[in-house]
Coordinates of C-alpha atoms in Angstrom, one line a residue:
T82 CA 150.0 121.2 76.5
A83 CA 149.7 120.7 80.3
A84 CA 151.4 117.3 80.0
T85 CA 154.3 118.7 78.0
E86 CA 154.8 121.5 80.5
L87 CA 154.7 119.1 83.4
L88 CA 157.2 116.7 81.8
T89 CA 159.5 119.6 80.9
R90 CA 159.4 120.8 84.6
L91 CA 160.0 117.3 85.8
G92 CA 163.2 117.0 83.6
A93 CA 164.5 120.4 84.9
D94 CA 163.9 119.4 88.5
R95 CA 165.0 115.7 88.3
P96 CA 168.3 116.1 90.3
L97 CA 166.5 117.8 93.2
L98 CA 163.6 115.4 93.0
A99 CA 165.9 112.4 93.3
G100 CA 167.6 113.8 96.4
A101 CA 164.9 115.7 98.2
V102 CA 161.7 113.8 97.6
L103 CA 162.4 110.4 96.1
P104 CA 164.9 108.4 98.3
G105 CA 166.9 105.7 96.7
G106 CA 168.4 107.4 93.7
A107 CA 166.9 108.5 90.4
P108 CA 163.3 107.5 89.9
G109 CA 163.7 105.9 86.5
P110 CA 161.5 106.2 83.5
L111 CA 158.0 107.8 84.0
A112 CA 155.2 105.3 83.4
R113 CA 152.0 107.3 84.0
V114 CA 150.6 110.7 84.7
D115 CA 147.1 111.1 86.2
F116 CA 145.6 114.6 85.9
G117 CA 142.3 115.9 87.3
L118 CA 143.0 115.1 90.9
G119 CA 141.0 117.7 92.8
D120 CA 139.1 120.8 91.7
P121 CA 140.2 122.7 88.5
H122 CA 141.5 126.1 89.2
D123 CA 143.2 128.9 87.2
A124 CA 142.6 127.7 83.6
A125 CA 141.7 124.1 84.6
R126 CA 145.0 123.3 86.4
T127 CA 144.6 120.4 88.7
V128 CA 146.8 118.2 91.0
A129 CA 148.6 115.4 89.1
R130 CA 150.0 112.1 90.2
L131 CA 153.2 110.7 88.6
E132 CA 154.0 107.0 88.7
F133 CA 157.4 105.7 87.7
R134 CA 158.2 102.2 86.4
D135 CA 159.9 101.2 89.6
G136 CA 156.5 101.8 91.4
R137 CA 157.4 105.0 93.2
R138 CA 154.9 107.9 92.9
L139 CA 155.0 111.7 93.3
M140 CA 152.4 114.4 93.5
Y141 CA 152.6 117.6 91.4
K142 CA 150.6 120.6 92.7
P143 CA 150.0 123.7 90.6
R144 CA 150.2 126.1 93.5
P145 CA 152.8 127.5 96.0
L146 CA 153.8 125.0 98.7
G147 CA 155.4 127.5 101.1
L148 CA 152.6 127.1 103.6
H149 CA 153.0 123.4 103.6
R150 CA 156.7 123.8 104.3
W151 CA 155.7 126.0 107.2
W152 CA 153.3 123.4 108.5
N153 CA 156.1 120.8 108.5
E154 CA 158.2 123.2 110.5
F155 CA 155.3 123.6 113.0
L156 CA 155.0 119.8 113.3
A157 CA 158.8 119.5 114.0
W158 CA 158.4 122.2 116.6
F159 CA 155.6 120.2 118.3
A160 CA 157.5 116.9 117.9
H161 CA 160.4 118.4 119.9
R162 CA 158.0 119.0 122.8
R163 CA 155.6 116.0 122.5
P164 CA 157.4 113.4 120.5
G165 CA 154.9 110.6 121.0
L166 CA 152.0 112.6 119.8
A167 CA 153.4 114.3 116.7
P168 CA 151.9 113.2 113.4
R169 CA 154.4 112.8 110.6
A170 CA 154.9 115.4 108.0
V171 CA 154.7 115.2 104.2
R172 CA 158.0 115.9 102.4
V173 CA 157.7 118.8 100.0
L174 CA 159.7 120.5 97.3
P175 CA 158.4 124.1 96.8
R176 CA 159.0 125.8 93.5
A177 CA 158.0 129.2 92.2
G178 CA 154.2 129.0 91.8
Y179 CA 154.0 125.2 92.0
G180 CA 155.7 122.3 93.8
W181 CA 156.2 118.6 94.4
T182 CA 155.2 116.4 97.4
E183 CA 155.8 112.8 98.3
Y184 CA 152.9 110.4 97.7
V185 CA 151.4 109.3 100.9
A186 CA 149.7 105.9 100.7
A187 CA 147.1 104.6 103.2
A188 CA 148.7 101.8 105.4
P189 CA 147.2 99.5 108.0
C190 CA 147.1 100.8 111.6
G191 CA 148.8 99.0 114.4
S192 CA 147.3 101.0 117.2
P193 CA 144.0 102.9 116.8
A194 CA 144.5 104.4 120.2
A195 CA 147.8 106.0 119.0
F196 CA 146.2 107.1 115.8
Y197 CA 143.4 108.9 117.5
A198 CA 145.7 110.4 120.2
R199 CA 147.7 111.9 117.3
T200 CA 144.5 113.0 115.6
G201 CA 143.5 114.9 118.8
A202 CA 147.0 116.5 119.0
Q203 CA 146.9 117.5 115.4
L204 CA 143.4 119.0 115.9
A205 CA 144.8 121.3 118.6
L206 CA 147.6 122.5 116.3
L207 CA 145.1 123.1 113.5
Y208 CA 142.8 124.9 115.9
A209 CA 145.7 127.1 117.1
V210 CA 146.4 128.4 113.5
D211 CA 142.7 128.9 112.4
A212 CA 142.8 126.0 109.8
I213 CA 139.7 125.1 107.8
D214 CA 138.9 122.4 105.2
I215 CA 140.9 119.6 106.7
H216 CA 138.2 117.1 105.7
A217 CA 138.2 113.4 104.7
E218 CA 139.8 113.9 101.3
N219 CA 142.7 115.9 102.8
V220 CA 143.7 113.4 105.5
I221 CA 145.3 109.9 104.9
A222 CA 145.5 107.2 107.6
S223 CA 149.0 106.0 107.1
G224 CA 149.9 103.5 109.8
D225 CA 149.4 105.1 113.2
H226 CA 149.5 108.6 111.7
P227 CA 146.8 110.9 110.4
V228 CA 148.7 112.6 107.7
V229 CA 147.4 115.9 106.4
V230 CA 148.2 116.1 102.7
D231 CA 146.7 119.6 101.9
V232 CA 147.2 122.6 104.2
E233 CA 146.5 125.5 101.9
T234 CA 143.8 126.9 104.2
L235 CA 145.8 127.5 107.4
F236 CA 145.5 131.1 108.8
H237 CA 142.1 131.3 107.2
P238 CA 140.3 134.6 108.0
A239 CA 136.9 134.5 109.6
L240 CA 134.1 135.8 107.3
A241 CA 131.4 137.0 109.6
S242 CA 127.7 137.2 108.6
A243 CA 125.1 139.8 109.6
T244 CA 121.6 138.6 110.5
D245 CA 118.2 140.3 111.1
G246 CA 118.3 138.8 114.6
G247 CA 121.3 140.9 115.6
P248 CA 124.8 139.8 116.7
D249 CA 125.0 136.4 118.4
P250 CA 128.2 135.8 120.4
A251 CA 128.0 132.0 119.9
V252 CA 128.3 132.2 116.1
P253 CA 131.8 133.8 116.0
A254 CA 132.8 131.6 118.9
L255 CA 131.9 128.4 117.0
A256 CA 133.4 129.9 113.8
A257 CA 136.8 130.1 115.7
S258 CA 136.5 126.8 117.5
V259 CA 137.7 123.3 116.8
L260 CA 134.7 122.7 114.6
R261 CA 135.9 125.1 111.9
T262 CA 138.7 122.7 111.0
S263 CA 136.4 120.0 109.4
V264 CA 138.3 117.4 111.4
L265 CA 135.4 116.7 113.7
P266 CA 132.0 115.3 112.6
V267 CA 129.8 118.0 111.2
P268 CA 126.9 116.9 108.9
L269 CA 126.4 118.9 105.7
F270 CA 122.7 119.1 104.9
G271 CA 121.0 119.2 101.6
E272 CA 117.5 118.8 100.2
H273 CA 117.5 115.0 100.8
G274 CA 119.6 114.4 103.9
A275 CA 123.1 114.9 105.2
V276 CA 126.6 113.7 104.6
D277 CA 129.6 113.8 106.9
S278 CA 132.8 114.5 105.0
S279 CA 134.9 115.3 108.1
A280 CA 138.3 113.7 108.6
I281 CA 137.1 111.7 111.6
G282 CA 133.5 110.9 110.6
G283 CA 133.7 110.7 106.8
R284 CA 133.1 107.2 105.4
A285 CA 132.4 105.7 102.1
G286 CA 128.9 104.8 101.0
Q287 CA 127.0 107.8 102.3
L288 CA 124.5 109.2 99.7
S289 CA 124.9 112.8 98.6
P290 CA 122.5 115.2 100.4
D291 CA 121.4 116.7 97.0
E292 CA 120.6 115.1 93.6
L293 CA 123.5 115.3 91.2
P294 CA 123.6 115.0 87.4
A295 CA 123.9 111.5 86.1
W296 CA 123.3 109.5 82.9
E297 CA 120.5 106.9 82.6
N298 CA 121.0 104.1 80.1
P299 CA 124.4 105.4 79.0
G300 CA 125.7 104.3 75.6
T301 CA 122.2 103.5 74.3
D302 CA 119.5 105.3 72.2
L303 CA 117.6 105.7 75.5
M304 CA 120.5 107.7 77.2
R305 CA 119.3 110.8 79.0
L306 CA 120.5 113.2 81.7
C307 CA 118.8 112.8 85.0
H308 CA 119.4 113.9 88.6
R309 CA 119.8 111.5 91.5
R310 CA 121.7 111.0 94.8
A311 CA 125.0 109.4 94.4
P312 CA 127.2 107.4 96.8
W313 CA 130.1 109.4 98.3
P314 CA 133.3 107.5 97.5
G315 CA 134.9 108.6 100.8
G316 CA 138.7 108.6 101.3
P317 CA 141.5 106.7 103.2
N318 CA 140.9 109.0 106.2
R319 CA 139.9 106.4 108.8
P320 CA 142.4 103.8 109.9
V321 CA 142.2 100.1 109.0
R322 CA 143.8 97.4 111.2
A323 CA 146.4 95.1 109.7
E324 CA 145.2 91.6 108.9
G325 CA 146.0 89.2 111.7
P326 CA 146.2 85.4 111.6
G327 CA 142.4 85.2 111.7
G328 CA 141.8 87.6 108.8
R329 CA 140.8 91.3 108.7
D330 CA 139.8 91.6 112.4
G331 CA 136.4 93.0 111.6
W332 CA 137.6 95.9 109.5
S333 CA 136.2 96.8 106.1
H334 CA 138.8 97.3 103.4
G335 CA 136.3 98.6 100.9
P336 CA 136.4 101.8 98.9
G337 CA 138.6 104.3 100.6
G338 CA 139.3 101.7 103.4
S339 CA 137.4 103.9 105.8
S340 CA 134.4 102.0 107.2
P341 CA 134.7 99.8 110.2
G342 CA 132.8 96.6 109.7
P343 CA 131.2 94.5 112.4
G344 CA 133.4 94.5 115.4
G345 CA 135.5 97.3 113.9
V346 CA 136.7 100.4 115.7
D347 CA 134.3 103.3 115.8
P348 CA 136.0 106.8 116.2
A349 CA 133.5 107.5 119.0
D350 CA 135.0 104.6 120.9
H351 CA 138.3 106.6 121.0
A352 CA 137.0 109.8 122.5
A353 CA 139.3 109.4 125.5
E354 CA 142.4 109.1 123.3
L355 CA 141.3 112.1 121.1
L356 CA 140.7 114.2 124.2
H357 CA 144.1 113.1 125.7
G358 CA 145.9 114.1 122.5
F359 CA 144.0 117.4 122.2
R360 CA 144.5 118.3 125.8
S361 CA 148.3 117.5 125.8
A362 CA 148.9 119.4 122.6
Y363 CA 146.8 122.3 123.8
R364 CA 148.8 122.6 127.0
A365 CA 152.0 122.4 125.1
L366 CA 150.9 125.4 123.0
L367 CA 149.9 127.2 126.1
A368 CA 153.2 126.6 127.8
H369 CA 155.2 127.7 124.8
R370 CA 153.1 130.4 123.2
S371 CA 155.6 133.2 123.9
A372 CA 158.0 131.4 121.6
L373 CA 155.3 131.1 118.9
T374 CA 154.1 134.7 119.0
A375 CA 157.5 136.4 119.6
P376 CA 158.8 138.8 116.9
G377 CA 160.5 136.6 114.3
G378 CA 158.9 133.5 115.9
L379 CA 157.2 130.6 114.1
L380 CA 153.9 132.4 113.5
E381 CA 155.5 135.4 112.0
R382 CA 157.5 133.2 109.6
A383 CA 154.2 132.3 107.9
A384 CA 153.1 135.9 107.4
A385 CA 153.9 136.2 103.6
E386 CA 152.9 132.7 102.5
P387 CA 149.9 132.4 100.1
V388 CA 146.7 131.1 101.8
R389 CA 143.7 129.9 99.8
L390 CA 140.6 131.9 100.8
V391 CA 137.5 129.7 100.7
V392 CA 134.6 132.1 100.3
R393 CA 132.0 129.4 99.3
P394 CA 132.1 125.6 99.4
S395 CA 133.4 124.0 96.2
Q396 CA 130.2 121.9 96.0
K397 CA 128.2 125.2 95.6
Y398 CA 130.5 126.2 92.7
A399 CA 130.2 122.8 91.1
R400 CA 126.4 122.9 91.3
L401 CA 126.3 126.4 89.7
L402 CA 128.6 125.1 86.9
T403 CA 126.2 122.2 86.4
E404 CA 123.2 124.4 86.3
S405 CA 124.9 126.7 83.8
L406 CA 125.1 123.9 81.3
R407 CA 121.4 123.7 80.8
P408 CA 120.4 124.5 77.2
E409 CA 118.7 127.8 78.1
A410 CA 121.9 129.0 79.7
L411 CA 124.0 128.2 76.7
R412 CA 122.2 130.2 74.0
D413 CA 124.3 133.4 74.4
L414 CA 126.8 135.0 76.8
A415 CA 124.2 137.0 78.6
A416 CA 122.2 133.9 79.4
R417 CA 125.3 132.1 80.6
R418 CA 126.3 135.1 82.8
G419 CA 122.8 135.2 84.2
A420 CA 123.1 131.5 85.3
F421 CA 125.5 132.8 88.0
G422 CA 123.2 135.5 89.3
A423 CA 122.9 133.7 92.7
L424 CA 126.4 134.9 93.4
F425 CA 125.2 138.4 93.8
E426 CA 122.4 137.7 96.3
D427 CA 122.7 139.5 99.6
T428 CA 123.7 136.9 102.3
G429 CA 124.8 139.4 104.9
R430 CA 128.5 138.7 104.1
P431 CA 130.1 141.9 102.5
V432 CA 133.1 140.0 101.2
L433 CA 130.9 137.9 99.0
R434 CA 129.4 141.0 97.3
A435 CA 132.9 142.3 96.6
L436 CA 134.2 139.0 95.1
A437 CA 131.1 137.9 93.1
P438 CA 132.2 139.5 89.8
Y439 CA 135.5 137.7 90.0
E440 CA 133.8 134.4 90.9
R441 CA 131.6 134.7 87.9
E442 CA 134.4 135.4 85.5
Q443 CA 136.2 132.2 86.7
L444 CA 133.1 130.1 86.5
L445 CA 132.5 131.3 82.9
D446 CA 135.9 129.7 82.2
G447 CA 134.8 126.5 83.7
D448 CA 137.0 126.8 86.8
I449 CA 136.2 126.5 90.5
P450 CA 136.9 130.0 91.7
L451 CA 140.2 130.5 93.5
F452 CA 141.2 133.3 95.7
T453 CA 144.3 133.8 97.8
T454 CA 145.5 136.1 100.6
T455 CA 148.4 136.0 103.1
P456 CA 148.2 135.8 106.9
R457 CA 149.3 139.4 107.3
S458 CA 147.2 141.0 104.6
R459 CA 143.6 142.1 104.1
A460 CA 143.8 142.1 100.4
V461 CA 142.5 139.2 98.2
R462 CA 144.0 138.1 94.9
S463 CA 142.0 136.2 92.2
S464 CA 143.6 133.5 90.2
R465 CA 143.7 135.9 87.2
G466 CA 145.9 138.3 89.2
D467 CA 143.2 140.9 90.1
T468 CA 143.8 142.4 93.6
I469 CA 140.9 143.5 95.8
E470 CA 142.3 145.7 98.4
E471 CA 141.0 145.6 102.0
A472 CA 138.4 143.0 101.1
L473 CA 138.8 141.2 104.4
P474 CA 137.7 142.6 107.8
G475 CA 141.0 141.9 109.4
S476 CA 144.4 140.1 109.2
A477 CA 144.4 136.4 109.9
L478 CA 147.8 136.7 111.6
V479 CA 146.4 139.2 114.0
A480 CA 143.4 136.9 114.7
V481 CA 145.7 133.9 115.3
R482 CA 147.9 135.9 117.7
A483 CA 144.7 137.0 119.6
K484 CA 143.7 133.4 119.8
Q485 CA 147.0 132.5 121.4
E486 CA 146.3 135.0 124.0
R487 CA 142.9 133.5 124.7
L488 CA 144.3 130.0 125.3
G489 CA 143.6 128.9 128.9
E490 CA 141.7 126.4 131.0
E491 CA 138.3 128.1 130.3
D492 CA 138.8 127.9 126.5
L493 CA 140.1 124.3 126.9
R494 CA 137.0 123.2 128.7
R495 CA 134.8 124.8 126.0
Q496 CA 136.7 123.2 123.1
E497 CA 136.7 119.8 124.9
W498 CA 132.9 120.1 125.2
L499 CA 132.6 120.8 121.5
L500 CA 134.8 117.8 120.7
R501 CA 132.7 115.4 122.9
A502 CA 129.5 116.8 121.5
S503 CA 130.5 116.4 117.9
L504 CA 131.7 112.8 118.6
A505 CA 128.3 112.1 120.2
G506 CA 126.8 113.0 116.8
L507 CA 128.4 109.9 115.3
R508 CA 125.9 107.8 117.2
P509 CA 122.4 107.4 115.7
A510 CA 119.7 109.3 117.7
A511 CA 118.0 107.0 120.2
E512 CA 114.3 106.4 120.1
H513 CA 112.3 108.0 122.9
R514 CA 110.2 105.3 124.5
T515 CA 108.8 105.0 128.0
P516 CA 110.4 102.1 129.8
G517 CA 108.2 99.4 131.3
P518 CA 107.7 99.3 135.1
A519 CA 110.6 96.8 135.6
A520 CA 113.1 99.1 133.8
R521 CA 112.2 102.3 135.6
P522 CA 114.8 103.3 138.2
P523 CA 113.5 103.5 141.8
L524 CA 112.5 107.0 143.0
P525 CA 114.8 108.6 145.7
A526 CA 113.4 108.6 149.3
G527 CA 111.4 111.8 150.0
D528 CA 109.6 113.9 147.5
G529 CA 108.6 117.0 149.3
A530 CA 110.1 120.4 149.7
G531 CA 112.9 120.5 152.2
T532 CA 113.5 116.7 152.1
P533 CA 117.0 115.3 151.4
A534 CA 116.0 114.3 147.9
A535 CA 114.9 117.9 147.1
G536 CA 118.1 119.2 148.4
R537 CA 120.1 116.9 146.2
A538 CA 118.0 117.8 143.2
L539 CA 118.6 121.5 143.8
A540 CA 122.4 120.9 144.3
L541 CA 122.4 119.1 141.0
A542 CA 120.5 121.9 139.3
V543 CA 123.1 124.4 140.6
S544 CA 125.9 122.3 139.2
V545 CA 124.1 122.3 135.8
G546 CA 123.6 126.0 136.0
D547 CA 127.3 126.6 136.8
Q548 CA 128.3 124.4 133.8
L549 CA 126.0 126.4 131.6
L550 CA 127.6 129.7 132.8
G551 CA 131.0 128.2 132.0
L552 CA 130.0 127.3 128.5
A553 CA 128.3 130.6 127.7
C554 CA 129.7 132.8 124.9
A555 CA 129.5 136.5 125.7
G556 CA 129.6 139.6 123.5
D557 CA 127.6 142.8 122.7
G558 CA 125.8 142.6 126.0
R559 CA 124.4 139.1 125.2
L560 CA 125.0 135.5 126.1
N561 CA 124.3 132.4 124.0
W562 CA 125.5 128.8 124.0
P563 CA 126.6 126.1 121.5
G564 CA 124.0 123.3 121.6
L565 CA 123.3 119.9 120.1
H566 CA 120.3 120.0 117.7
L567 CA 118.6 116.9 116.4
L568 CA 117.7 117.5 112.7
D569 CA 115.4 115.2 110.7
D570 CA 115.2 112.8 113.7
R571 CA 118.6 111.3 112.7
H572 CA 121.5 113.7 112.7
W573 CA 122.9 115.7 115.5
L574 CA 124.4 119.1 114.7
V575 CA 126.4 121.3 117.0
H576 CA 125.3 124.8 116.4
A577 CA 124.6 128.1 118.1
Q578 CA 121.4 127.9 120.1
G579 CA 118.4 129.4 118.2
A580 CA 115.4 130.9 119.9
S581 CA 113.2 127.8 120.4
L582 CA 112.1 126.7 123.8
G583 CA 112.9 123.0 123.3
D584 CA 116.6 123.3 122.3
G585 CA 117.4 127.0 122.2
Y586 CA 118.4 129.9 124.3
S587 CA 114.8 130.6 125.5
G588 CA 114.7 127.2 127.3
T589 CA 118.2 127.6 128.7
A590 CA 117.3 131.1 130.0
L591 CA 114.0 129.9 131.5
F592 CA 116.0 127.2 133.4
L593 CA 118.5 129.7 134.7
A594 CA 115.8 132.2 135.7
E595 CA 113.9 129.6 137.6
L596 CA 117.1 128.4 139.2
G597 CA 117.9 132.0 140.3
R598 CA 114.5 132.3 141.9
A599 CA 114.8 129.0 143.7
T600 CA 118.3 129.7 145.0
G601 CA 118.4 133.5 145.3
R602 CA 121.7 133.5 143.4
A603 CA 121.8 136.6 141.1
R604 CA 124.3 135.1 138.7
F605 CA 121.8 132.8 137.2
S606 CA 119.1 135.4 136.8
E607 CA 121.5 137.9 135.3
A608 CA 122.7 135.3 132.8
A609 CA 119.1 134.6 131.9
A610 CA 118.4 138.2 131.2
Q611 CA 121.6 138.6 129.1
A612 CA 120.4 135.6 127.0
V613 CA 116.9 136.8 126.1
V614 CA 116.2 140.5 126.8
Q615 CA 117.8 141.6 123.5
P616 CA 117.2 138.8 121.0
L617 CA 113.8 137.3 122.0
P618 CA 111.7 140.6 121.6
R619 CA 113.6 141.2 118.3
T620 CA 112.7 137.8 117.0
L621 CA 109.0 138.0 118.1
R622 CA 108.7 141.4 116.4
L623 CA 110.2 140.0 113.2
L624 CA 107.7 137.2 113.2
A625 CA 104.8 139.6 113.8
A626 CA 105.9 141.8 110.9
H627 CA 106.3 138.8 108.6
P628 CA 103.4 136.4 109.0
E629 CA 104.7 134.1 106.3
L630 CA 107.7 133.4 108.4
A631 CA 105.6 132.8 111.5
A632 CA 103.4 130.4 109.5
R633 CA 106.5 128.5 108.4
V634 CA 107.9 128.3 112.0
G635 CA 104.4 127.1 113.3
P636 CA 102.7 127.5 116.6
G637 CA 104.4 124.5 118.5
G638 CA 105.4 124.7 122.1
F639 CA 108.9 123.2 121.8
H640 CA 110.0 124.2 118.3
G641 CA 107.6 126.9 117.3
V642 CA 106.2 130.4 118.1
G643 CA 104.2 129.0 121.0
G644 CA 107.4 128.3 122.8
L645 CA 108.8 131.8 122.2
V646 CA 105.5 133.3 123.5
Y647 CA 105.7 131.1 126.6
A648 CA 109.3 132.0 127.3
A649 CA 108.5 135.7 127.0
A650 CA 105.4 135.4 129.2
R651 CA 107.2 133.5 131.9
L652 CA 110.5 135.3 131.8
G653 CA 109.0 138.8 131.8
P654 CA 107.7 138.6 135.4
L655 CA 110.6 136.3 136.6
L656 CA 113.2 138.8 135.4
D657 CA 111.0 141.9 135.9
S658 CA 111.8 142.8 132.3
R659 CA 109.8 145.6 130.6
E660 CA 111.3 144.6 127.2
L661 CA 109.8 141.1 127.4
L662 CA 106.5 142.3 128.8
E663 CA 106.0 145.0 126.2
V664 CA 106.6 142.6 123.3
L665 CA 103.7 140.4 124.3
P666 CA 101.1 142.1 122.0
D667 CA 103.4 141.4 119.0
A668 CA 103.9 137.9 120.4
V669 CA 100.1 137.4 120.2
T670 CA 100.1 138.6 116.5
A671 CA 103.0 136.2 115.6
L672 CA 101.2 133.3 117.3
T673 CA 98.0 134.0 115.5
A674 CA 99.8 134.0 112.2
A675 CA 101.6 130.8 113.0
S676 CA 98.3 129.1 113.9
A677 CA 96.2 130.3 111.0
A678 CA 96.8 127.4 108.6
E679 CA 98.3 124.8 111.0
E680 CA 96.9 121.3 110.7
R681 CA 99.2 119.5 113.2
A682 CA 97.7 119.1 116.7
D683 CA 100.8 118.0 118.7
V684 CA 102.5 119.9 121.5
A685 CA 106.0 120.1 120.0
D686 CA 105.2 121.6 116.7
G687 CA 101.4 122.0 116.4
L688 CA 98.3 123.7 117.7
A689 CA 98.3 122.1 121.2
G690 CA 101.6 123.8 121.9
G691 CA 100.2 127.2 120.9
L692 CA 97.1 126.7 123.1
L693 CA 99.1 125.6 126.1
V694 CA 100.9 129.0 126.3
M695 CA 97.7 131.0 126.8
D696 CA 97.5 130.6 130.5
A697 CA 101.0 131.9 131.0
L698 CA 100.3 134.7 128.5
H699 CA 97.2 135.9 130.3
A700 CA 99.1 135.9 133.6
A701 CA 102.0 137.9 132.1
L702 CA 99.6 140.4 130.5
E703 CA 97.8 141.0 133.9
H704 CA 101.2 141.4 135.6
A705 CA 102.2 144.1 133.1
G706 CA 98.8 145.8 133.2
L707 CA 98.4 145.2 129.4
E708 CA 95.2 144.3 127.5
R709 CA 94.2 140.6 127.9
A710 CA 94.7 138.5 124.8

């Protein structure tokens, strides 16, 4: 039925297709139609690829393409101002509720430097219009151009989460940053590891972070369903260099054509080009934002276009569908509906609670749930036509206009830092080893207070402190920072700093407070107080009230409760903070719970870290006149 409908539409649109999408006259007889490209939505409708006997191909998309037409207009607007940096557009033919696009084929790259400069410029454009989901499968490296072939998630509204730890200004700042686009490397973690599906970092051959359904001994009497990690096929998102006289020039042309081989080009090697492209496009947006935001301007022309609302990752939906096919979930409708009960769990995101019934109904039909909105609206529409009024906290168009007003050198520095930090995550984590005597750098002359070396060290510390203040995210009377976190000793993740002393806001605040004391500069001490006085006592009281959480965190000095207790004990007197000093009895309770069943003895995560805090804790209790621990 779907094939018949598609071919009927093709026949009706053939004159327009020949002129508007397929150059060179009529396409000739149809040779092949491939369905099932992408997730099934709205009664199992999927993207389809048409191939004609003369070799030309065409994409059919069962959704409105007005937003893609707007994106092409935005690219043309940018090309007029920065012609050398503009990526090419995809020709589209929108129809009522569906549309056609040209087929974009991967092609060898003549200049990786030009490709990554355009990638950086395109990243700035996507950032400016709050795009998400521009991952490896939605970008094709076609020559020197990173071509985005799916832009249904521009003007995507932010869906904030509430937490027991209170508001964290770094979380919404990161949610509105360049990282939200999925262009930059961001590992997606599962039970067995991580995968990077970003447009820049995504490569073929990575194993899925979770076990997926698979068949063992297929086609035999021993065939059975099992679960195992599967290799990710990747996509043609990373450029491959054209074959030269000597062969393939070190580039791998394997599945997806996306993995540089020995001697190939690593995206991290082109950080300078990425930054140049991003910076140039950002400043073009800054210089011409009045034209973009003016009444009737380019942004307003997107106001009524349908936007896909991604409320949960498609992988989560797919996993729920897989679990719902277990025999116990297929006995009756009630059991099958119960298989989707996780949709109704409280995750601190009100919009999910409102949309969960509509998600379940679509999943019961075997679809990946699909919701849409428009940039100017707060209403959400399901694929079945249900409208949920005022489901969103605000209008995406209003948020994008506000972002345009925030553009400036301070925001540019923060986004550039995030870009560099995420690219650094492409490198494997280095081993920490003490170098031999021959490899150690010589100590600077002088090592006492007041010596030239001490003066230089303090000047460097002040420089670091000022950089930290420049990167700080502020809101609700609190400061926090984005940070690089090493997870499972292999993967770097750019994330809002948590509470830990080793890589969280407690350690950053302790540095700033000590710097304020050493220099007498109040700005450092004030920033330290804004970072910890609200959230650290709240976190310690939460851990004291829930000993099972404290036990899971552990007593360690760098990554455990011990580090939090040390930070409170040191920062209380340094900042003269009653809030930090008064929470110390709860801190002792939390540390006791964290240590009760701990078997590790190391400083970072184990008992030694918990023990080392006791001296600072005793001193702080005496300072506050509280009972000794």
